[in-house]
Every structure is written in structure tokens, then in C-alpha cells.
Amino acid sequence: MEAVLILEDGTVFRGKGFGAEKEIFGELVFTTVMTGYVEVLTDPSYKGQVVMMTYPLEGNYGVKKDWFESDGIKAEGFVVRELTGKELDDLLKEYDVPGIQDIDTRFLTRKIRDKGVVKCCLKVGERIGNDEIEDLLERVKKYKDISDIDLVPMVSTRDVVVHKIPNARARCVLLDCGVKMNIIRCLLNRGCEVIQVPYNTSYDEILNYNPDFVLISNGPGDPARLKEVIRNIKNLIGVVPITGICLGNQLISLAFGGKTYKMKFGHRGGNQPVKDLETEKVYITSQNHGFAVDENTLPNDLEVSFINLNDRTVEGIKHKNLPIFSVQFHPEARPGPHDTMFLFDEMIKLKDRK
């Protein structure tokens, strides 16, 4: 099959298609992880986005459902330099997701680094002519920016899911804005029961579960759109310990009156260095976010706990008096380094400050 990738600035890439035969629109982003294509594709934080892998060879070690971070592929499309093996192609077909290979992903990565993330169209089909490309380009230009799309409702659980374990030593209510499954696994492995609730669950419903702490999960899109979630977090402040990961870090900051902004091309990969400002230790982290917290807008009772050593952006916050902290990176990894998994132990310790 033929495939074409069309950027909003008029740049066109022709390549070979794989996966589903269809056309999709989204925001084109890249990730620098060298392994973990299954985890990347099934990460709910990629909803609304077309994901490009900077590593040139994808599919060479197959596919297992055990590697899924959700119930299926959440990325809108997939861009690679070279696809090898049939399993990854079959996976995209199963979830009706198109892919393109045989294009210069190094050039495309440099373009995004220079210009920033862009809207795009990815089409897989037969005999894609120039007239059709012109029509698709006009549609790309009119397509909504990711900040104008409500993505969290598309990936959050619709039902309450109780992850029970025998002799649990803590109970977490997980506000699911698009949670990765390994976050739940990491808590369960540490003896913490997890009650997974929809993103728009009210604060009083959350408190009815008598949680030892509340975790605000990762997820896709612009955090400022989630006004109802922000209001609910405000009502939880000072009542129950709160923690968050990625989007959760941004939502907690917004609940305290801080602001967020869209980054030029974001942090997506498994090699991001962050510094713990209290211990001065440096960790290599897994990250996937296109928005960040504006440090200059944080109130005096919040302090920055981690910073990114590449660009000095906020990678974590904590309250000076209340049992509240959150991080921008992904301690659960999948894919990426496991350097910061100890933070799940710190989350559970919040119950001692309840």
C-alpha cells in the first residue's frame, strides 16, 4: 500500500503503508525511546497524536498483550523509518490504526525540533494522487489544535474498577484521566488497593471511598480544559493526601492557582535527566508530555521539587505543609528506566500524614 504524511506547513512525505487502510488527523510528535513500541502505542497519553519513533527499526522483537498499557492502541497513527516483522503490522490492523514507513524520520525529527509539533494527516491506501493530497492539506489546516479537543473523556474508565488485593496496607483512589496500567501494577505490588474512578468523579464521591490518598493520573491533551477536575482537586486539598503523575502534576498545580503552557515539542522518551532539588540526586526518567507547569505562577505554599536538567522546566512539586506532591515524569516507566519507582513507596507513605 502507498502512504502519505502531510504536515500543516505543506510538507509531504510519501512512503509505504502498513496497518489499517484509512486516513487520520492528529498532532505529530516524536519519542526517543529505543524500545517499547507496544507500550508507546497503547499509552493513553498519546490519544489525539500521531507518534513517530526516532529509533530507525521497529517491530523486531514482536508483540505481546502483556506489554499493553491500556486496552488497545490509543495513538492515532504510527510513523517509522523501517518496519520489520509481521506482528506489529497485524497489531495496527487489529486496532484500525494506519502506519507509514520508508520516510526520513531523522529529517522529520529535526523539523519538529526546529518548528515545534505540527498538525498532520496520515493516509494509507492505493494510488494517492496529488489532487487528493491538496484536499487533505486543506483539511489539515482546518483541523482543531490539540488544546481544542476533549481527549480525556475518550480514554478514562467509564466505570469504577476496584483492584483488590489481600491484606492491603493502603487504599488509593485513582482519578483516571488516561492511566497507564503499570501505575496500577506498581501500587498493587506494594500492597496498595486501587479504586480506579472516572476522571469526572466528584470530590465527595472520592471521599466516600475513604482513601488513604488520591492519585491523579497521566492523560492526554491540555490540562486547562479539565476545569471540573481542577475544581474537584481544589475541594480535596487539605482533606486527603494527594499525589499525581504527568497530567496529574499539571492539574494539581492548576488547582492551586498556577498556570501551564504548551511546550515547543515536549518531552517524550526514556532518557530525560531530572534533579531532585532536596537531595541533589539526578535520575534518568521516562517522559511523555507536551505541556508544562509555569514555575513563576506557583503560589508560595508550593515548591518545585524536581527540575529537568536539559531545559530547567518543572518536573515535580510539593506542598510545604500538606501531604501533597506530584511529578511530571513517569516513575512507572514502561518503557524507560526504573530509577524513580521508589516514588510509589513515597505515595503510600502519604497515608501516615492523613
XYZ file of N, CA and C in Angstrom, residues 95-298:
612
model
N -6.389 -2.848 15.542
C -6.974 -1.681 16.200
C -7.268 -0.544 15.227
N -7.233 -0.852 13.927
C -7.648 0.093 12.887
C -6.831 1.379 12.924
N -5.516 1.220 13.018
C -4.601 2.351 13.097
C -3.643 2.294 11.905
N -3.489 3.377 11.151
C -2.576 3.377 9.998
C -1.139 3.670 10.393
N -0.205 3.208 9.558
C 1.207 3.489 9.776
C 1.913 3.760 8.466
N 3.026 4.455 8.542
C 3.841 4.755 7.368
C 5.294 4.448 7.677
N 5.999 3.853 6.702
C 7.427 3.600 6.822
C 8.129 4.066 5.556
N 9.440 3.929 5.565
C 10.263 4.328 4.418
C 10.249 5.835 4.189
N 10.227 6.606 5.271
C 10.416 8.049 5.153
C 11.595 8.458 6.042
N 12.105 9.656 5.823
C 13.287 10.130 6.540
C 12.871 10.675 7.903
N 12.833 9.804 8.895
C 12.391 10.208 10.233
C 13.420 11.107 10.916
N 14.680 11.008 10.531
C 15.689 11.896 11.120
C 15.430 13.339 10.681
N 15.167 13.526 9.397
C 14.842 14.867 8.889
C 13.575 15.387 9.556
N 12.588 14.526 9.691
C 11.311 14.928 10.265
C 11.461 15.298 11.741
N 12.296 14.565 12.469
C 12.560 14.898 13.874
C 13.209 16.271 13.993
N 14.207 16.528 13.154
C 14.860 17.840 13.189
C 13.872 18.952 12.870
N 12.968 18.691 11.950
C 11.963 19.690 11.578
C 11.077 20.028 12.771
N 10.632 18.997 13.513
C 9.775 19.231 14.675
C 10.559 19.960 15.766
N 11.824 19.615 15.931
C 12.639 20.299 16.949
C 12.812 21.784 16.609
N 12.906 22.078 15.321
C 13.077 23.474 14.899
C 11.768 24.252 14.929
N 10.711 23.642 14.413
C 9.441 24.348 14.222
C 8.421 24.080 15.321
N 8.592 22.983 16.037
C 7.598 22.584 17.033
C 6.655 21.542 16.476
N 5.828 20.966 17.355
C 4.873 19.953 16.909
C 3.898 20.567 15.904
N 3.431 19.731 14.982
C 2.559 20.220 13.906
C 1.360 19.297 13.756
N 0.277 19.849 13.228
C -0.870 19.025 12.846
C -0.519 18.290 11.558
N -1.112 17.126 11.380
C -0.781 16.334 10.198
C -1.956 15.446 9.802
N -1.841 14.903 8.601
C -2.750 13.852 8.132
C -1.899 12.682 7.699
N -2.294 11.497 8.092
C -1.649 10.266 7.641
C -2.689 9.435 6.903
N -2.400 9.116 5.651
C -3.333 8.303 4.868
C -2.616 7.096 4.293
N -3.229 5.943 4.453
C -2.749 4.701 3.864
C -3.809 4.211 2.886
N -3.386 3.932 1.659
C -4.336 3.477 0.645
C -3.620 3.164 -0.652
N -4.371 3.127 -1.720
C -3.808 2.844 -3.033
C -3.949 4.062 -3.936
N -2.865 4.360 -4.682
C -2.883 5.427 -5.683
C -3.377 6.758 -5.096
N -2.590 7.304 -4.188
C -2.919 8.584 -3.564
C -2.366 9.696 -4.462
N -3.242 10.356 -5.177
C -2.825 11.343 -6.163
C -2.581 12.719 -5.577
N -1.979 13.592 -6.393
C -1.649 14.945 -5.944
C -2.888 15.773 -5.632
N -3.972 15.579 -6.399
C -5.204 16.326 -6.128
C -5.757 15.965 -4.752
N -5.701 14.690 -4.412
C -6.176 14.255 -3.099
C -5.297 14.825 -1.989
N -4.000 14.886 -2.235
C -3.086 15.447 -1.247
C -3.403 16.918 -0.992
N -3.705 17.653 -2.040
C -4.064 19.069 -1.880
C -5.320 19.222 -1.023
N -6.289 18.354 -1.245
C -7.524 18.392 -0.447
C -7.240 18.055 1.017
N -6.397 17.036 1.246
C -6.063 16.648 2.614
C -5.296 17.757 3.327
N -4.439 18.471 2.599
C -3.688 19.577 3.198
C -4.626 20.664 3.706
N -5.635 20.986 2.920
C -6.602 21.997 3.360
C -7.347 21.539 4.600
N -7.636 20.252 4.680
C -8.333 19.715 5.850
C -7.426 19.711 7.081
N -6.130 19.463 6.865
C -5.178 19.521 7.981
C -5.148 20.921 8.569
N -5.099 21.920 7.716
C -5.020 23.305 8.186
C -6.235 23.688 9.024
N -7.383 23.089 8.709
C -8.618 23.411 9.423
C -8.842 22.523 10.644
N -8.033 21.496 10.788
C -8.221 20.556 11.892
C -7.943 21.255 13.226
N -8.661 20.866 14.260
C -8.530 21.501 15.576
C -7.148 21.280 16.171
N -6.663 22.297 16.882
C -5.464 22.117 17.694
C -5.789 21.181 18.847
N -4.762 20.521 19.361
C -4.997 19.546 20.431
C -5.571 20.214 21.679
N -5.297 21.515 21.860
C -5.836 22.237 23.016
C -7.328 22.507 22.891
N -7.881 22.242 21.724
C -9.314 22.463 21.495
C -10.121 21.166 21.468
N -9.487 20.053 21.856
C -10.152 18.745 21.803
C -10.222 18.158 23.213
N -11.378 17.653 23.597
C -11.539 16.983 24.895
C -11.126 15.519 24.733
N -9.905 15.212 25.100
C -9.342 13.884 24.882
C -9.500 12.961 26.082
N -9.452 13.515 27.291
C -9.517 12.677 28.492
C -10.786 11.828 28.550
N -11.969 12.374 28.206
C -13.167 11.524 28.229
C -13.083 10.317 27.305
N -12.226 10.381 26.299
C -12.097 9.274 25.347
C -11.279 8.113 25.904
N -10.472 8.373 26.948
C -9.567 7.325 27.443
C -9.795 6.961 28.913
N -10.562 7.754 29.636
C -10.828 7.452 31.040
C -11.781 6.263 31.166
N -11.663 5.538 32.259
C -12.630 4.475 32.525
C -14.027 5.074 32.679
N -15.031 4.341 32.265
C -16.416 4.805 32.427
C -17.055 4.235 33.689
N -16.437 3.208 34.223
C -16.965 2.543 35.414
C -15.905 2.534 36.507
N -16.367 2.414 37.728
C -15.442 2.247 38.846
C -14.886 0.831 38.803
N -13.568 0.722 38.888
C -12.904 -0.582 38.870
C -12.109 -0.714 40.165
N -12.421 -1.731 40.948
C -11.728 -1.952 42.221
C -10.685 -3.041 42.023
N -9.416 -2.675 42.235
C -8.302 -3.624 42.133
C -7.968 -4.065 43.557
N -8.557 -5.186 43.946
C -8.397 -5.663 45.324
C -7.189 -6.573 45.455
N -6.577 -6.523 46.627
C -5.512 -7.452 46.983
C -5.708 -7.857 48.432
N -5.280 -9.060 48.799
C -5.423 -9.484 50.202
C -4.484 -8.698 51.112
N -4.968 -8.400 52.300
C -4.166 -7.738 53.333
C -3.545 -6.423 52.854
N -4.344 -5.636 52.165
C -3.851 -4.349 51.659
C -3.438 -3.453 52.820
N -2.320 -2.730 52.652
C -1.843 -1.843 53.708
C -2.199 -0.392 53.460
N -2.825 -0.130 52.301
C -3.253 1.228 51.986
C -4.322 1.172 50.895
N -5.082 2.245 50.799
C -6.104 2.338 49.758
C -5.915 3.644 48.986
N -5.825 3.512 47.680
C -5.667 4.669 46.801
C -6.905 4.799 45.921
N -7.463 6.005 45.852
C -8.442 6.299 44.821
C -7.697 6.937 43.660
N -7.739 6.276 42.522
C -7.025 6.719 41.327
C -7.997 7.443 40.406
N -7.809 8.736 40.245
C -8.622 9.518 39.320
C -8.052 9.299 37.925
N -8.786 8.545 37.117
C -8.287 8.051 35.836
C -8.518 9.061 34.722
N -7.452 9.767 34.359
C -7.503 10.706 33.234
C -6.886 10.087 31.979
N -6.597 8.792 32.048
C -5.930 8.081 30.962
C -4.738 7.312 31.499
N -4.990 6.592 32.584
C -3.904 5.980 33.350
C -3.214 4.868 32.563
N -1.900 4.757 32.762
C -1.142 3.618 32.263
C -1.273 2.473 33.271
N -1.410 1.265 32.758
C -1.654 0.127 33.634
C -0.507 -0.129 34.597
N 0.705 0.244 34.224
C 1.818 -0.054 35.121
C 1.793 0.800 36.374
N 1.103 1.936 36.343
C 0.909 2.711 37.572
C 0.109 1.890 38.566
N -0.947 1.261 38.081
C -1.767 0.409 38.943
C -0.965 -0.794 39.431
N -0.204 -1.415 38.530
C 0.618 -2.570 38.921
C 1.615 -2.202 40.014
N 2.256 -1.039 39.863
C 3.268 -0.627 40.847
C 2.661 -0.444 42.231
N 1.442 0.073 42.299
C 0.775 0.240 43.588
C 0.343 -1.108 44.163
N -0.224 -1.958 43.330
C -0.655 -3.278 43.798
C 0.526 -4.091 44.308
N 1.646 -4.012 43.609
C 2.839 -4.766 44.012
C 3.382 -4.314 45.358
N 2.983 -3.133 45.791
C 3.435 -2.603 47.084
C 2.360 -2.737 48.154
N 1.336 -3.534 47.868
C 0.320 -3.796 48.874
C -0.742 -2.723 48.981
N -0.921 -1.944 47.937
C -1.904 -0.863 47.972
C -3.105 -1.204 47.094
N -4.269 -1.237 47.694
C -5.506 -1.432 46.939
C -5.790 -0.174 46.116
N -6.279 -0.369 44.894
C -6.532 0.765 43.998
C -7.993 0.769 43.571
N -8.658 1.895 43.790
C -10.018 2.097 43.314
C -9.943 3.101 42.160
N -10.106 2.606 40.957
C -9.975 3.400 39.735
C -11.333 4.005 39.381
N -11.394 5.349 39.338
C -12.673 6.020 39.109
C -12.574 6.928 37.887
N -13.714 7.219 37.236
C -13.705 8.109 36.073
C -13.146 9.488 36.402
N -12.628 10.139 35.382
C -11.955 11.434 35.568
C -12.858 12.494 36.187
N -14.167 12.418 35.924
C -15.099 13.454 36.395
C -15.814 13.066 37.683
N -15.284 12.097 38.411
C -15.858 11.724 39.702
C -15.744 12.899 40.670
N -16.825 13.204 41.360
C -16.843 14.364 42.253
C -16.003 14.105 43.500
N -15.602 15.181 44.165
C -14.739 15.060 45.337
C -15.438 14.326 46.477
N -16.756 14.529 46.629
C -17.439 13.842 47.726
C -17.569 12.347 47.447
N -17.742 11.966 46.171
C -17.748 10.541 45.823
C -16.391 9.922 46.117
N -15.322 10.645 45.788
C -13.972 10.156 46.070
C -13.793 9.921 47.565
N -14.236 10.867 48.374
C -14.062 10.750 49.821
C -14.902 9.628 50.407
N -16.011 9.282 49.747
C -16.860 8.183 50.222
C -16.120 6.844 50.219
N -15.063 6.740 49.413
C -14.271 5.503 49.374
C -13.253 5.449 50.510
N -13.190 6.514 51.320
C -12.260 6.579 52.445
C -10.827 6.254 52.027
N -10.288 7.004 51.071
C -8.931 6.698 50.592
C -7.855 7.161 51.576
N -6.739 6.449 51.575
C -5.563 6.921 52.300
C -4.874 8.040 51.517
N -5.008 7.986 50.205
C -4.518 9.079 49.364
C -5.198 9.000 48.006
N -5.168 10.118 47.280
C -5.754 10.206 45.944
C -4.626 10.446 44.947
N -4.624 9.658 43.878
C -3.635 9.805 42.823
C -4.322 10.307 41.554
N -3.836 11.445 41.010
C -4.334 11.978 39.750
C -3.418 11.450 38.658
N -3.968 10.757 37.684
C -3.141 10.025 36.723
C -2.643 10.903 35.580
N -1.832 10.288 34.764
C -1.428 10.851 33.479
C -2.625 10.885 32.528
N -2.449 11.473 31.371
C -3.509 11.509 30.376
C -3.163 12.464 29.252
N -4.011 12.526 28.228
C -3.714 13.328 27.046
C -4.269 14.746 27.108
N -3.736 15.604 26.236
C -4.340 16.906 25.995
C -3.920 18.009 26.934
N -4.643 19.120 26.798
C -4.361 20.350 27.542
C -5.003 20.276 28.919
N -4.219 20.351 30.005
C -4.799 20.240 31.353
C -5.796 21.348 31.665
N -5.637 22.515 31.070
C -6.520 23.642 31.381
C -7.955 23.397 30.940
N -8.185 22.423 30.058
C -9.545 22.104 29.618
C -10.341 21.366 30.697
N -9.645 20.774 31.668
C -10.303 19.903 32.643
C -10.742 20.695 33.869
N -11.594 21.666 33.654
C -11.993 22.588 34.718
C -12.737 21.875 35.848
N -13.566 20.896 35.507
C -14.291 20.155 36.537
C -13.333 19.369 37.425
N -12.328 18.752 36.808
C -11.331 18.005 37.578
C -10.561 18.947 38.498
N -10.195 20.111 37.977
C -9.449 21.088 38.775
C -10.259 21.533 39.990
N -11.562 21.755 39.790
C -12.428 22.145 40.919
C -12.492 21.036 41.960
N -12.588 19.796 41.522
C -12.654 18.679 42.467
C -11.357 18.538 43.259
N -10.222 18.747 42.590
C -8.946 18.686 43.307
C -8.877 19.795 44.353
N -9.345 20.985 44.003
C -9.373 22.091 44.975
C -10.115 21.695 46.236
N -11.219 20.995 46.067
C -12.031 20.603 47.228
C -11.406 19.471 48.032
N -10.429 18.781 47.450
C -9.739 17.710 48.165
C -8.534 18.213 48.948
N -8.041 19.395 48.599
C -6.843 19.945 49.235
C -7.094 20.178 50.731
N -6.226 19.618 51.536
C -6.343 19.761 52.984
C -7.266 18.751 53.629
N -7.939 17.947 52.804
C -8.874 16.942 53.319
C -8.271 15.540 53.259
N -7.518 15.267 52.193
C -6.930 13.951 51.973
C -5.577 14.149 51.293
N -4.585 13.281 51.542
C -3.312 13.381 50.815
C -3.519 13.227 49.307
N -2.759 13.968 48.520
C -2.920 13.979 47.063
C -1.556 13.830 46.410
N -1.514 13.053 45.352
C -0.309 12.927 44.540
C -0.718 12.853 43.072
N 0.248 12.977 42.176
C -0.080 12.970 40.757
C 1.109 12.631 39.888
N 0.811 12.170 38.686
C 1.837 11.823 37.706
C 1.503 12.497 36.385
N 2.458 13.202 35.819
C 2.367 13.816 34.486
C 1.204 14.809 34.398
N 0.121 14.473 33.711
C -1.038 15.362 33.674
C -1.515 15.668 35.089
N -1.415 14.691 35.972
C -1.802 14.909 37.366
C -0.986 15.998 38.028
N 0.296 16.084 37.707
C 1.152 17.140 38.236
C 0.656 18.509 37.783
N 0.256 18.602 36.520
C -0.237 19.865 35.976
C -1.583 20.245 36.586
N -2.458 19.271 36.768
C -3.788 19.545 37.316
C -3.707 20.004 38.775
N -2.826 19.406 39.545
C -2.648 19.835 40.932
C -2.126 21.270 40.969
N -1.181 21.583 40.097
C -0.655 22.952 40.021
C -1.751 23.943 39.664
N -2.600 23.582 38.718
C -3.718 24.447 38.321
C -4.707 24.621 39.469
N -4.926 23.552 40.236
C -5.856 23.639 41.367
C -5.363 24.624 42.429
N -4.069 24.824 42.518
C -3.501 25.774 43.477
C -3.380 27.186 42.894
N -3.843 27.365 41.651
C -3.799 28.684 41.045
C -2.638 28.910 40.102
N -1.813 27.886 39.888
C -0.719 28.001 38.932
C -1.215 27.949 37.500
N -0.301 28.078 36.573
C -0.652 28.030 35.150
C 0.248 27.036 34.426
N -0.245 26.568 33.276
C 0.531 25.675 32.432
C 0.670 26.294 31.050
N 1.596 25.773 30.277
C 1.801 26.265 28.905
C 2.189 25.093 28.011
N 1.950 25.284 26.714
C 2.315 24.244 25.753
C 3.780 24.388 25.379
N 4.497 23.273 25.405
C 5.914 23.273 25.074
C 6.103 23.213 23.557
N 7.291 23.559 23.103
C 7.552 23.601 21.666
C 7.401 22.224 21.036
N 8.080 21.235 21.598
C 7.922 19.868 21.096
C 7.830 18.838 22.218
N 7.801 19.290 23.447
C 7.552 18.395 24.569
C 8.721 17.493 24.913
N 8.488 16.670 25.919
C 9.453 15.656 26.352
C 8.811 14.289 26.146
N 9.365 13.515 25.229
C 8.847 12.165 25.000
C 10.028 11.245 24.748
N 10.280 10.363 25.707
C 11.411 9.460 25.574
C 11.786 8.851 26.907
N 12.884 8.110 26.923
C 13.299 7.419 28.138
C 14.660 7.844 28.635
N 15.088 9.067 28.273
C 16.440 9.487 28.640
C 16.482 10.911 29.177
N 15.420 11.337 29.844
C 15.340 12.707 30.345
C 15.930 12.800 31.757
N 16.986 13.613 31.959
C 17.580 13.747 33.290
C 16.827 14.755 34.150
N 16.482 14.353 35.364
C 15.843 15.273 36.297
C 16.650 15.296 37.595
N 16.602 16.444 38.262
C 17.345 16.610 39.512
C 16.388 16.816 40.664
N 16.573 16.031 41.715
C 15.845 16.202 42.967
C 16.503 17.371 43.703
N 15.769 18.457 43.868
C 16.358 19.662 44.441
C 16.653 19.537 45.932
N 16.033 18.568 46.593
C 16.295 18.375 48.026
C 17.554 17.554 48.253
N 17.699 16.446 47.513
C 18.846 15.552 47.708
C 19.980 15.839 46.740
N 19.688 16.578 45.680
C 20.626 16.886 44.602
C 21.013 15.646 43.802
N 20.251 14.571 43.939
C 20.472 13.387 43.112
C 19.851 13.608 41.730
N 20.464 12.989 40.738
C 19.974 13.078 39.363
C 19.468 11.706 38.927
N 18.296 11.689 38.316
C 17.692 10.447 37.838
C 17.418 10.555 36.339
N 17.543 9.432 35.653
C 17.148 9.365 34.242
C 15.720 8.835 34.207
N 14.848 9.556 33.499
C 13.420 9.278 33.608
C 12.753 9.062 32.254
N 11.615 8.391 32.326
C 10.716 8.234 31.180
C 9.715 9.382 31.199
N 9.489 10.004 30.032
C 8.576 11.146 29.984
C 7.709 11.112 28.731
N 6.546 11.716 28.853
C 5.630 11.837 27.723
C 4.655 12.970 28.017
N 5.054 14.200 27.704
C 4.150 15.327 27.931
C 4.473 16.472 26.987
N 3.440 17.197 26.612
C 3.583 18.341 25.723
C 3.250 19.659 26.398
N 2.832 19.600 27.673
C 2.533 20.795 28.457
C 3.400 20.777 29.706
N 3.627 21.945 30.288
C 4.464 22.047 31.489
C 3.887 23.093 32.425
N 4.294 23.004 33.672
C 3.886 23.965 34.705
C 4.793 25.189 34.636
N 4.190 26.363 34.685
C 4.940 27.619 34.722
C 5.367 27.888 36.165
N 6.650 27.738 36.443
C 7.163 27.886 37.803
C 6.837 29.254 38.397
N 6.856 30.281 37.579
C 6.652 31.645 38.071
C 5.228 31.914 38.545
N 4.298 30.996 38.255
C 2.901 31.199 38.656
C 2.525 30.395 39.888
N 3.423 29.586 40.405
C 3.089 28.737 41.555
C 2.985 29.582 42.828
